[in-house]
Coordinates of C-alpha atoms and ligand atoms in Angstrom, one line a residue:
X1 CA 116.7 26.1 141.5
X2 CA 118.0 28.8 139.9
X3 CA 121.4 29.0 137.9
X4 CA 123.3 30.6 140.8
X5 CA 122.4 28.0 143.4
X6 CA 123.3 25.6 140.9
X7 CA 126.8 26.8 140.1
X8 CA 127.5 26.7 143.8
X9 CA 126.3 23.2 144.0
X10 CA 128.7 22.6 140.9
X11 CA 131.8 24.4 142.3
X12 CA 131.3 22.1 145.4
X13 CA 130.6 18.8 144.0
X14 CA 133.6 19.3 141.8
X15 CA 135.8 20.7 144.3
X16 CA 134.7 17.1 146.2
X17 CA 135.5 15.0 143.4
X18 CA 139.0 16.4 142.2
X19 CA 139.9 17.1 146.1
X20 CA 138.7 13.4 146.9
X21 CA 140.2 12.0 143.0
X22 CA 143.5 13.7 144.4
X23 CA 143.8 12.4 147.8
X24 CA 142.9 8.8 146.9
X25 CA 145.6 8.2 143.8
X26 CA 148.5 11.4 145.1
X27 CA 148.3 12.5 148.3
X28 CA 146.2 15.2 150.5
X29 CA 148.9 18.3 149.3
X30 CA 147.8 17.3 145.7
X31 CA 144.1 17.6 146.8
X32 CA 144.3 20.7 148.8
X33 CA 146.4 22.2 145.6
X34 CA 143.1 20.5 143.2
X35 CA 140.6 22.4 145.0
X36 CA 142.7 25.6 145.2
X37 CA 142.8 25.7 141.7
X38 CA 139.0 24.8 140.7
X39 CA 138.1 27.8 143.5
X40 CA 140.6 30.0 141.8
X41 CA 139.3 29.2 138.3
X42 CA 135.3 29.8 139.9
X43 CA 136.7 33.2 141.2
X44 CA 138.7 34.3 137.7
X45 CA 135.2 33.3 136.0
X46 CA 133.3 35.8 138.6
X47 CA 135.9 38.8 138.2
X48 CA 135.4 38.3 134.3
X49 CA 131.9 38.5 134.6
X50 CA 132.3 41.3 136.8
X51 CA 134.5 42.9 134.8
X52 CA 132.2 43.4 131.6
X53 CA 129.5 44.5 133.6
X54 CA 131.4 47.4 135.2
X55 CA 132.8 47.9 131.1
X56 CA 129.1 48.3 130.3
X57 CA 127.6 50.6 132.9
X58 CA 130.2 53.0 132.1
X59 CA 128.8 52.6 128.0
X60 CA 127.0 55.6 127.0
X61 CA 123.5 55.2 128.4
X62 CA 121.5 52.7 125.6
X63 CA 124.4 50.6 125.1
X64 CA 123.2 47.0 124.6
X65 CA 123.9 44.5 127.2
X66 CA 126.7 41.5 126.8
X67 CA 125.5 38.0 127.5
X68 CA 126.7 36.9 131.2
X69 CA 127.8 33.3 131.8
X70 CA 126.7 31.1 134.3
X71 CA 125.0 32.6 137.7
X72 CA 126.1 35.7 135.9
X73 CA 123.3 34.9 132.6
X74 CA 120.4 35.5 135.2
X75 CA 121.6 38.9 136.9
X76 CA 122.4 40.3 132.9
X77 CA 119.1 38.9 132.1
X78 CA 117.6 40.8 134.9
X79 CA 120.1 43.9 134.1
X80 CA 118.4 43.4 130.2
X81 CA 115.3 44.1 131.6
X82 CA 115.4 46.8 133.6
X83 CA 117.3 48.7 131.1
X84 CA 114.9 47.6 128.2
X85 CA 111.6 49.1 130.4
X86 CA 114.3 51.8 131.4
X87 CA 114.5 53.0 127.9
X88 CA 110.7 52.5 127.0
X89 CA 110.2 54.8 129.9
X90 CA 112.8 57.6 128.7
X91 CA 111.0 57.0 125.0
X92 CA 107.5 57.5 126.1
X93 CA 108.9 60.6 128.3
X94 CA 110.7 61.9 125.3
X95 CA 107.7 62.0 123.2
X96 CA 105.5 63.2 126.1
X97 CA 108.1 66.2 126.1
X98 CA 108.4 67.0 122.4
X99 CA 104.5 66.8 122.2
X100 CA 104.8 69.3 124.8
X101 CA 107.1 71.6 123.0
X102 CA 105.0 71.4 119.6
X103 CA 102.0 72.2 121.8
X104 CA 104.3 75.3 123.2
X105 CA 105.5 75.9 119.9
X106 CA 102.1 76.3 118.1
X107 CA 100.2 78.6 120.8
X108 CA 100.3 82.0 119.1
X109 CA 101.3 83.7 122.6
X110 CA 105.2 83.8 123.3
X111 CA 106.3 81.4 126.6
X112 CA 109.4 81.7 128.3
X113 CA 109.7 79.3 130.9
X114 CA 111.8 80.3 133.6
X115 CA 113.6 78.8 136.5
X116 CA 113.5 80.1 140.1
X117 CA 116.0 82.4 138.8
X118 CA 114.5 83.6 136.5
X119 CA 116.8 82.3 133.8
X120 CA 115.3 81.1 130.8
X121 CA 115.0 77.5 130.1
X122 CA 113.0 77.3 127.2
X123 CA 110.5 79.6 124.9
X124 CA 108.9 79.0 122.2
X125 CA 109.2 81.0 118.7
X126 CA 106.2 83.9 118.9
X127 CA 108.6 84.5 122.1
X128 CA 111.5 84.9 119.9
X129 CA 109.8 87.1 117.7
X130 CA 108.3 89.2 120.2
X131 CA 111.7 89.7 122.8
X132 CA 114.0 89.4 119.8
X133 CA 115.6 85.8 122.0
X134 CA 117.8 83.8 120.1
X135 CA 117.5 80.0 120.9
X136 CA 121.6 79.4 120.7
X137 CA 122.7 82.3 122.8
X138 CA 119.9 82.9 125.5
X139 CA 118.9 79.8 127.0
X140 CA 120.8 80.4 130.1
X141 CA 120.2 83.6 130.4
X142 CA 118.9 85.9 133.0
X143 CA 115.3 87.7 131.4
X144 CA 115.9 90.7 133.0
X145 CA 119.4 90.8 131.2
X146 CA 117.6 90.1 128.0
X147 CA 114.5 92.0 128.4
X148 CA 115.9 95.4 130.5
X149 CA 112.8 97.5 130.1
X150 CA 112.1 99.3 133.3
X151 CA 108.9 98.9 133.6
X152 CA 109.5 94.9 132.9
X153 CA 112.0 94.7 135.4
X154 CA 110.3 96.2 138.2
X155 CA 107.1 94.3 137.2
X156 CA 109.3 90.8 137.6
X157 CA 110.6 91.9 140.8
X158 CA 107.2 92.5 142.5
X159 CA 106.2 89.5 142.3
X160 CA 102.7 90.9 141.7
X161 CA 101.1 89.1 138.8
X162 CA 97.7 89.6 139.0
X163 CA 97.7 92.0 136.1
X164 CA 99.4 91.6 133.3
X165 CA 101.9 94.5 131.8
X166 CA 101.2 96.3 128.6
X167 CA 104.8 97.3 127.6
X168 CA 105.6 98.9 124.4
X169 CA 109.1 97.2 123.8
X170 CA 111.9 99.9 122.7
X171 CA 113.4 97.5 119.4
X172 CA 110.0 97.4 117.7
X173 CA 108.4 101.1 118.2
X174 CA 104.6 100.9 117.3
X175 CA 104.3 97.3 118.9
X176 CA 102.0 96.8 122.1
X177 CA 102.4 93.1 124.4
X178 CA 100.6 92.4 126.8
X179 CA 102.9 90.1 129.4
X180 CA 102.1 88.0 132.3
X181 CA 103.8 85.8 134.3
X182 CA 102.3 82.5 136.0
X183 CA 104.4 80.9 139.1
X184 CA 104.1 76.9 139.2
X185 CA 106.0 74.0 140.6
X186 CA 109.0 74.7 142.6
X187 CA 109.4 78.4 142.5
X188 CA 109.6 78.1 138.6
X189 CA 107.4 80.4 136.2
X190 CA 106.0 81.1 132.6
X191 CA 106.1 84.5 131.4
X192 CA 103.8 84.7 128.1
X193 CA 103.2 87.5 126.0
X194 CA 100.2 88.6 123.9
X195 CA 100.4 90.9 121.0
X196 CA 98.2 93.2 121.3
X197 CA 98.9 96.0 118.7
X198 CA 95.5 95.7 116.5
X199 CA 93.3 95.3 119.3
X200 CA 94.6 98.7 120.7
X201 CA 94.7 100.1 117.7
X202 CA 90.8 99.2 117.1
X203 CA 90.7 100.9 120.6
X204 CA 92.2 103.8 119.4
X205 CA 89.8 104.2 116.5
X206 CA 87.1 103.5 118.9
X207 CA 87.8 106.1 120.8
X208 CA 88.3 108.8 118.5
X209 CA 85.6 107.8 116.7
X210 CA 83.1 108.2 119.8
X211 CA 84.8 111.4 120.3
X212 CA 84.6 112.5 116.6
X213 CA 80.5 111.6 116.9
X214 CA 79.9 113.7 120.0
X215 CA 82.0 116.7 118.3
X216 CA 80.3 116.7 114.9
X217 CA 76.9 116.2 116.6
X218 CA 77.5 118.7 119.7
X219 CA 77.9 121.6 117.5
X220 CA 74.6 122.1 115.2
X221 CA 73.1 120.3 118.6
X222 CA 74.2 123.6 120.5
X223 CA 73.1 126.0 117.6
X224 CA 69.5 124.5 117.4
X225 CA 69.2 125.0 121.3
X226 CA 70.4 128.5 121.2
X227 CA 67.8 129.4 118.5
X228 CA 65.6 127.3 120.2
X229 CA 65.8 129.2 123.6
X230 CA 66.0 132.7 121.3
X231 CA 62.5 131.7 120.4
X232 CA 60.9 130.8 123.8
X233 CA 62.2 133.8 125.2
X234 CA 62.2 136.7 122.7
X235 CA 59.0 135.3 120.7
X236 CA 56.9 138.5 121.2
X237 CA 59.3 140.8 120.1
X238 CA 60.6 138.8 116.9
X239 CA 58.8 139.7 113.4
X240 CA 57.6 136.7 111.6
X241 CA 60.4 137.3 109.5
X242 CA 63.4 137.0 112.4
X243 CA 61.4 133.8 113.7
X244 CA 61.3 132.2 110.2
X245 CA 65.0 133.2 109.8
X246 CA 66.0 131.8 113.4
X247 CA 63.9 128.5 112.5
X248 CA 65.4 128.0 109.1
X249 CA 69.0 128.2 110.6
X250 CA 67.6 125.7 113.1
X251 CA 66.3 123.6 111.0
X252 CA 69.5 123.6 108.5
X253 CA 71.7 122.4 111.5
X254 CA 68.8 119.5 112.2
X255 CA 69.3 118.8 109.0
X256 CA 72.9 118.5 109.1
X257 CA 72.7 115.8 112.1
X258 CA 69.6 114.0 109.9
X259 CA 72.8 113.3 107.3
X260 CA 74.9 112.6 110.0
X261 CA 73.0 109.8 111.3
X262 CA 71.7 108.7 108.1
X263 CA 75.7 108.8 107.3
X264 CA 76.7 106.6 110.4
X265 CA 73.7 104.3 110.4
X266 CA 74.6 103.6 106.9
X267 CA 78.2 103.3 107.8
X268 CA 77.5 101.0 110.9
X269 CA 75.4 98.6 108.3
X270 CA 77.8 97.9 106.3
X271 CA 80.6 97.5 108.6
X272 CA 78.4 95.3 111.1
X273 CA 77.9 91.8 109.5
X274 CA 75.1 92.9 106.9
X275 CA 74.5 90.4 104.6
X276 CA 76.4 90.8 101.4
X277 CA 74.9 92.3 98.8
X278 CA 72.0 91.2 96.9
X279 CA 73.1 89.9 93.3
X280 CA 70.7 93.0 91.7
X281 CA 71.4 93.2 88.3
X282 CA 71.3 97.2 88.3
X283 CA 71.3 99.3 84.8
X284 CA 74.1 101.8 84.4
X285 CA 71.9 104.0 82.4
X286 CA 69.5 104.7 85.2
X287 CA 72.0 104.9 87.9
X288 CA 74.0 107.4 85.7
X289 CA 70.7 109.6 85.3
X290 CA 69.8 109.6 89.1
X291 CA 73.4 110.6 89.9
X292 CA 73.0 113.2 87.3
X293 CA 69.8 114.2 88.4
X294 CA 70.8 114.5 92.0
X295 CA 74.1 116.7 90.7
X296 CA 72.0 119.0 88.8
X297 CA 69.7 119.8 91.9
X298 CA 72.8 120.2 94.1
X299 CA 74.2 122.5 91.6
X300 CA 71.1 124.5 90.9
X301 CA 72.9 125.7 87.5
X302 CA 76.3 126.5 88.7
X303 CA 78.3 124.2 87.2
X304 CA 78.3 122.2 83.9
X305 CA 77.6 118.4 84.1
X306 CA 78.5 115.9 81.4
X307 CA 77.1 112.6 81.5
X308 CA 78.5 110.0 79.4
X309 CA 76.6 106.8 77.9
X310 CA 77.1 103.7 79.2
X311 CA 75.9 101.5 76.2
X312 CA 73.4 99.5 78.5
X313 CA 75.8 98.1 80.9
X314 CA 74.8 96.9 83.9
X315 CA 76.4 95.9 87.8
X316 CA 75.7 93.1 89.6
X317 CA 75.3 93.7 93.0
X318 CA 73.0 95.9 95.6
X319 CA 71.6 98.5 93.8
X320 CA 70.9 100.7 97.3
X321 CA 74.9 100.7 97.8
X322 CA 75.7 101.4 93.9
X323 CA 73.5 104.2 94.6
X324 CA 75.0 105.6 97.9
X325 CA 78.5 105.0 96.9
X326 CA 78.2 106.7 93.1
X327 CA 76.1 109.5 94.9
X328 CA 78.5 110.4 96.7
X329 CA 81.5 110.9 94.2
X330 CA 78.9 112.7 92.6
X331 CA 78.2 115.1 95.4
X332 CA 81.4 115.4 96.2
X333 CA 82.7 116.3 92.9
X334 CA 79.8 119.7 92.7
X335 CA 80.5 120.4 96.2
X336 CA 84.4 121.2 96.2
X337 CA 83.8 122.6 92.6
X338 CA 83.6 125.8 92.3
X339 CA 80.5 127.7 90.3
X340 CA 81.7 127.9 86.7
X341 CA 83.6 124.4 86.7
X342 CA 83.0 121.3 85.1
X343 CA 81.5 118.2 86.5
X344 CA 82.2 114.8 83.9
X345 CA 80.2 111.3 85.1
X346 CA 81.6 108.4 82.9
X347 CA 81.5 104.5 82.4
X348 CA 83.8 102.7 80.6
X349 CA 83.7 99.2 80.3
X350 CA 87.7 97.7 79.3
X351 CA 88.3 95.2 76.9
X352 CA 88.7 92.7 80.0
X353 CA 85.4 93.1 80.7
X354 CA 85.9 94.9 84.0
X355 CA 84.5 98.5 83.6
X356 CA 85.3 101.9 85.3
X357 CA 82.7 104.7 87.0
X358 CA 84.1 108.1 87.0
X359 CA 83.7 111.4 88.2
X360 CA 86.0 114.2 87.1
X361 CA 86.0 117.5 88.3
X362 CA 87.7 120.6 88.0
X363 CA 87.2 122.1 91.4
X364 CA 90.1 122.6 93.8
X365 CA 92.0 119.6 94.0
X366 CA 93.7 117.7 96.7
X367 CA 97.4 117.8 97.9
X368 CA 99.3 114.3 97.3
X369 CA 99.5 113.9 100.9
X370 CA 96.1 113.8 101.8
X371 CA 95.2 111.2 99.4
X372 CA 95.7 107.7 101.2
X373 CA 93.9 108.9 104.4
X374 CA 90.8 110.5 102.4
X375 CA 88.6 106.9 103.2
X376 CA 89.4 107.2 106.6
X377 CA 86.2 108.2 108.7
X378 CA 85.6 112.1 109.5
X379 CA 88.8 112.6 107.6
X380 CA 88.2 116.1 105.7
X381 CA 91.3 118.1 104.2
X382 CA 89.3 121.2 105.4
X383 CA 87.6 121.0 108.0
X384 CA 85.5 124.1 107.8
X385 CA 84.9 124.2 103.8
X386 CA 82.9 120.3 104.3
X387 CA 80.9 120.9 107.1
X388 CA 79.7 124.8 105.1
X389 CA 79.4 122.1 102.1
X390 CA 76.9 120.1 104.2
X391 CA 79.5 117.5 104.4
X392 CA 79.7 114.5 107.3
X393 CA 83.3 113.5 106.5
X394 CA 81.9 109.9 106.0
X395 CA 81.3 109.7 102.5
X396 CA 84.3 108.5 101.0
X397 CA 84.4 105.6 104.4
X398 CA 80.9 104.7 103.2
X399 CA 82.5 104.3 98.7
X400 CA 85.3 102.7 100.2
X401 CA 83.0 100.0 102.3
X402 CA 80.6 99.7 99.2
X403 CA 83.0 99.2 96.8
X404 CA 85.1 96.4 98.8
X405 CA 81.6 94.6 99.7
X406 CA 81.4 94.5 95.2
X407 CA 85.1 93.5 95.0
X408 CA 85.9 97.2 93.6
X409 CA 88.6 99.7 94.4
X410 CA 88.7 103.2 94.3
X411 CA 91.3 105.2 92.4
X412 CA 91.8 109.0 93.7
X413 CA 93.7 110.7 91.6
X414 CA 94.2 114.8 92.2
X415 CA 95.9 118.1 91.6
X416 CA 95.5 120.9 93.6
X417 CA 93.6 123.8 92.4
X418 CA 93.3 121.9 88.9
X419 CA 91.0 119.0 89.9
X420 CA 90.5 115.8 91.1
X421 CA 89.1 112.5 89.2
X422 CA 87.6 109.5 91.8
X423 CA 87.4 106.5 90.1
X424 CA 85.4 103.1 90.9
X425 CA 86.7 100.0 89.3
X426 CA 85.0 96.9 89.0
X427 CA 85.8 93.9 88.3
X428 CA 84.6 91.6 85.1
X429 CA 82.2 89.4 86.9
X430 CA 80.4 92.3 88.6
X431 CA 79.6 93.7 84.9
X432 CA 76.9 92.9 82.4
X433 CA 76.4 93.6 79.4
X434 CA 73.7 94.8 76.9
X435 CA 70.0 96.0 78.0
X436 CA 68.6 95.4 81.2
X437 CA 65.2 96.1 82.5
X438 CA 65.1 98.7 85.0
X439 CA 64.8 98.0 88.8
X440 CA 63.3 100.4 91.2
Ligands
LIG1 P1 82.9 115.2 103.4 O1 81.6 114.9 103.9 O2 83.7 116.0 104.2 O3 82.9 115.6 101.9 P2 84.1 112.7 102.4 O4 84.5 111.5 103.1 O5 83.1 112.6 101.3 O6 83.6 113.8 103.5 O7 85.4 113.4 101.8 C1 86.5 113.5 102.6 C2 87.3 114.7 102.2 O8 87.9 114.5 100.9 C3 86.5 116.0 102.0 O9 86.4 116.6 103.3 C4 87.3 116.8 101.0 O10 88.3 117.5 101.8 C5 88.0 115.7 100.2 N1 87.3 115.5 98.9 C6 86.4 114.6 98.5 N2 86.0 114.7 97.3 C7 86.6 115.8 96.8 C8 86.7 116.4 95.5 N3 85.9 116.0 94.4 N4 87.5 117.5 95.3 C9 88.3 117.9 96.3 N5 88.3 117.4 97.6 C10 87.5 116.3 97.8

């Protein structure tokens, strides 16, 4: 029996007694007044009851529960319950939620959730960032009246989503997102965004870099077919002399796209995931003599070249790349020299231990302006003057790639029409010191 069958049971066995009590010793007014009151007093106890329960349920939700009396103790008890598993429930959905929003909150896309009106509900902060939101005044908000590109707009009211839209937004020139908006649930949708700046710009460079292939190797390609089809058809009536000079062109442009290649293939190597290279311990004094060597044929006399000692210092590192890299600043240095000037190839080795290869020259110099793009690939200051010079426009890429794979930088510094000094600068653990037995 539970407590409220009980009470009822009590109300009416007392209301028996006193009413009976009453009657027998007063009179049946007394016992009609007797039960009156103990029904009253059952009542008052009920409307108390009652009373706190409607106090608590309008508590702020959480509030604990008051201990009920009587038939009252097991409907508060039942009440406690509920609310208790109530609250468990809210808890666990609470923590489902915020796990949800740190989930949201790491991804590095931007979400905006949005509701069938497309007002925003929530969004995470790469979507601040990238629509310039602000989490106190734009929750609530309409996107469009946020986000008021036109292309945006009309892309959101299509309702065609298939594709996502590359918009550039207006606030942040130079920045490319790639948006897309994904329906779910009742009418309600997620518009993420994807910044895709660097991988356009690698499309960029890939593009004009095909481009800048085809051009440099369409040129000499055309030239060695026009001599070519001179040959076949005029080979009766050329002297030996006109052929030899028509086949030494031809074979000066073939040679051209030979360095070319050789430049790119090179180029692709060490941009491509080559291993890192070998730990060579390469002699200074060797290198500097091949450079040398290779300067003085280049020049065939018409410039003055002045080696400098190295005092048996060595690099660690791959002694192919050393080669390639040096070689070129070497090259470079005779080939925008004019005859007469002076060509110095140093090493220095600092008190640090790092040391320094140099190539100074006093050839014709290179505007200010020029400087930070001169590692960038096919990137000449003149055009015509490299490619009469034999150049490919990749050389300095290729220093630039070497040196970073041996942790060193190059310095450029230059004045126009007075000369121009390329520095490589390495760092102390890539330098040895004292003899070291030359390596082929
Ligand atoms: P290129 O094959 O055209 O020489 P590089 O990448 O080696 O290509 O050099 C890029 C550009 O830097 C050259 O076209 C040239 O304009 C400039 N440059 C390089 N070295 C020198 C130098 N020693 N003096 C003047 N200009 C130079």
């Amino acid at each position: 029996m539970n407590s409220f069958w009980a009470e009822i049971f009590f109300v009416i066995a007392v209301s028996i007694v006193a009413g009976l009590t009453s009657w027998f010793f007063f009179s049946a007014f007394w016992a009609i007044v007797v039960v009156v009151l103990v029904l009253s007093l059952f009542t008052a106890h009920h409307f108390y009851q009652l009373t706190r329960l409607m106090r608590w349920l309008r508590q702020p939700v959480g509030t604990p529960l008051p201990k009920g009396g009587g038939a009252w103790e097991d409907v508060f008890a039942e009440l406690h319950r509920r609310s208790r598993e109530a609250a468990e429930e809210r808890n666990s959905m609470k923590t489902a939620l915020e796990r949800f929003r740190h989930a949201g909150q790491a991804l590095p896309d931007g979400v905006v959730i949005l509701d069938s009106n497309q007002v925003i509900e929530w969004f995470n902060t790469t979507a601040e960032h990238h629509f310039g939101l602000s989490r106190d005044k734009d929750v609530g908000s309409r996107i469009t009246n946020l986000l008021r590109e036109p292309t945006f707009v009309s892309y959101i009211g299509a309702g065609q989503y298939a594709d996502p839209l590359l918009l550039h937004p207006v606030r942040e020139s130079g920045r490319t997102l790639a948006l897309q908006i994904v329906s779910y649930g009742d009418a309600q949708s997620l518009l993420l965004s994807r910044d895709i700046t660097q991988l356009e710009k690698l499309e960029t460079m890939r593009r004009d870099f095909v481009a800048n292939v085809s051009h440099e190797l369409k040129t000499p390609l055309t030239v060695v077919s026009g001599f070519i089809e001179t040959l076949l058809d005029d080979l009766s009536d050329l002297s030996e002399e006109e052929a030899k000079h028509f086949l030494g062109l031809a074979h000066e442009q073939a040679q051209r796209m030979q360095r070319l290649i050789m430049d790119l293939l090179m180029l692709s190597a060490l941009e491509t995931g080559s291993p890192p290279p070998t730990e060579e311990r390469v002699a200074l004094d060797d290198l500097l003599a091949e450079v040398t060597d290779e300067a003085m044929t280049l020049s065939k006399g018409r410039h003055q070249i002045v080696p400098t000692g190295t005092n048996g210092a060595g690099l660690l590192g791959s002694r192919n790349e050393l080669r390639s890299a040096l070689g070129n600043l070497v090259t470079n240095a005779i080939r925008y020299t004019p005859a007469g000037g002076t060509i110095r190839i140093s090493w220095q080795t600092d008190d640090d231990g790092s040391g320094v290869f140099s190539v100074s020259d006093n050839g014709i110099g290179i505007e200010n302006h020029h400087l930070p793009r001169l590692t960038e690939r096919f990137y000449r200051v003149d055009r015509g003057r490299s490619r009469e010079s034999g150049g490919t426009g990749l050389g300095l890429a290729i220093v630039k790639h070497v040196l970073t794979r041996h942790q060193a930088v190059l310095k450029i510094q230059s004045e126009l029409s007075h000369g121009s000094t390329f520095s490589a600068q390495f760092p102390a653990h890539r330098v040895t010191h004292g003899a070291i037995s030359k390596t082929s």
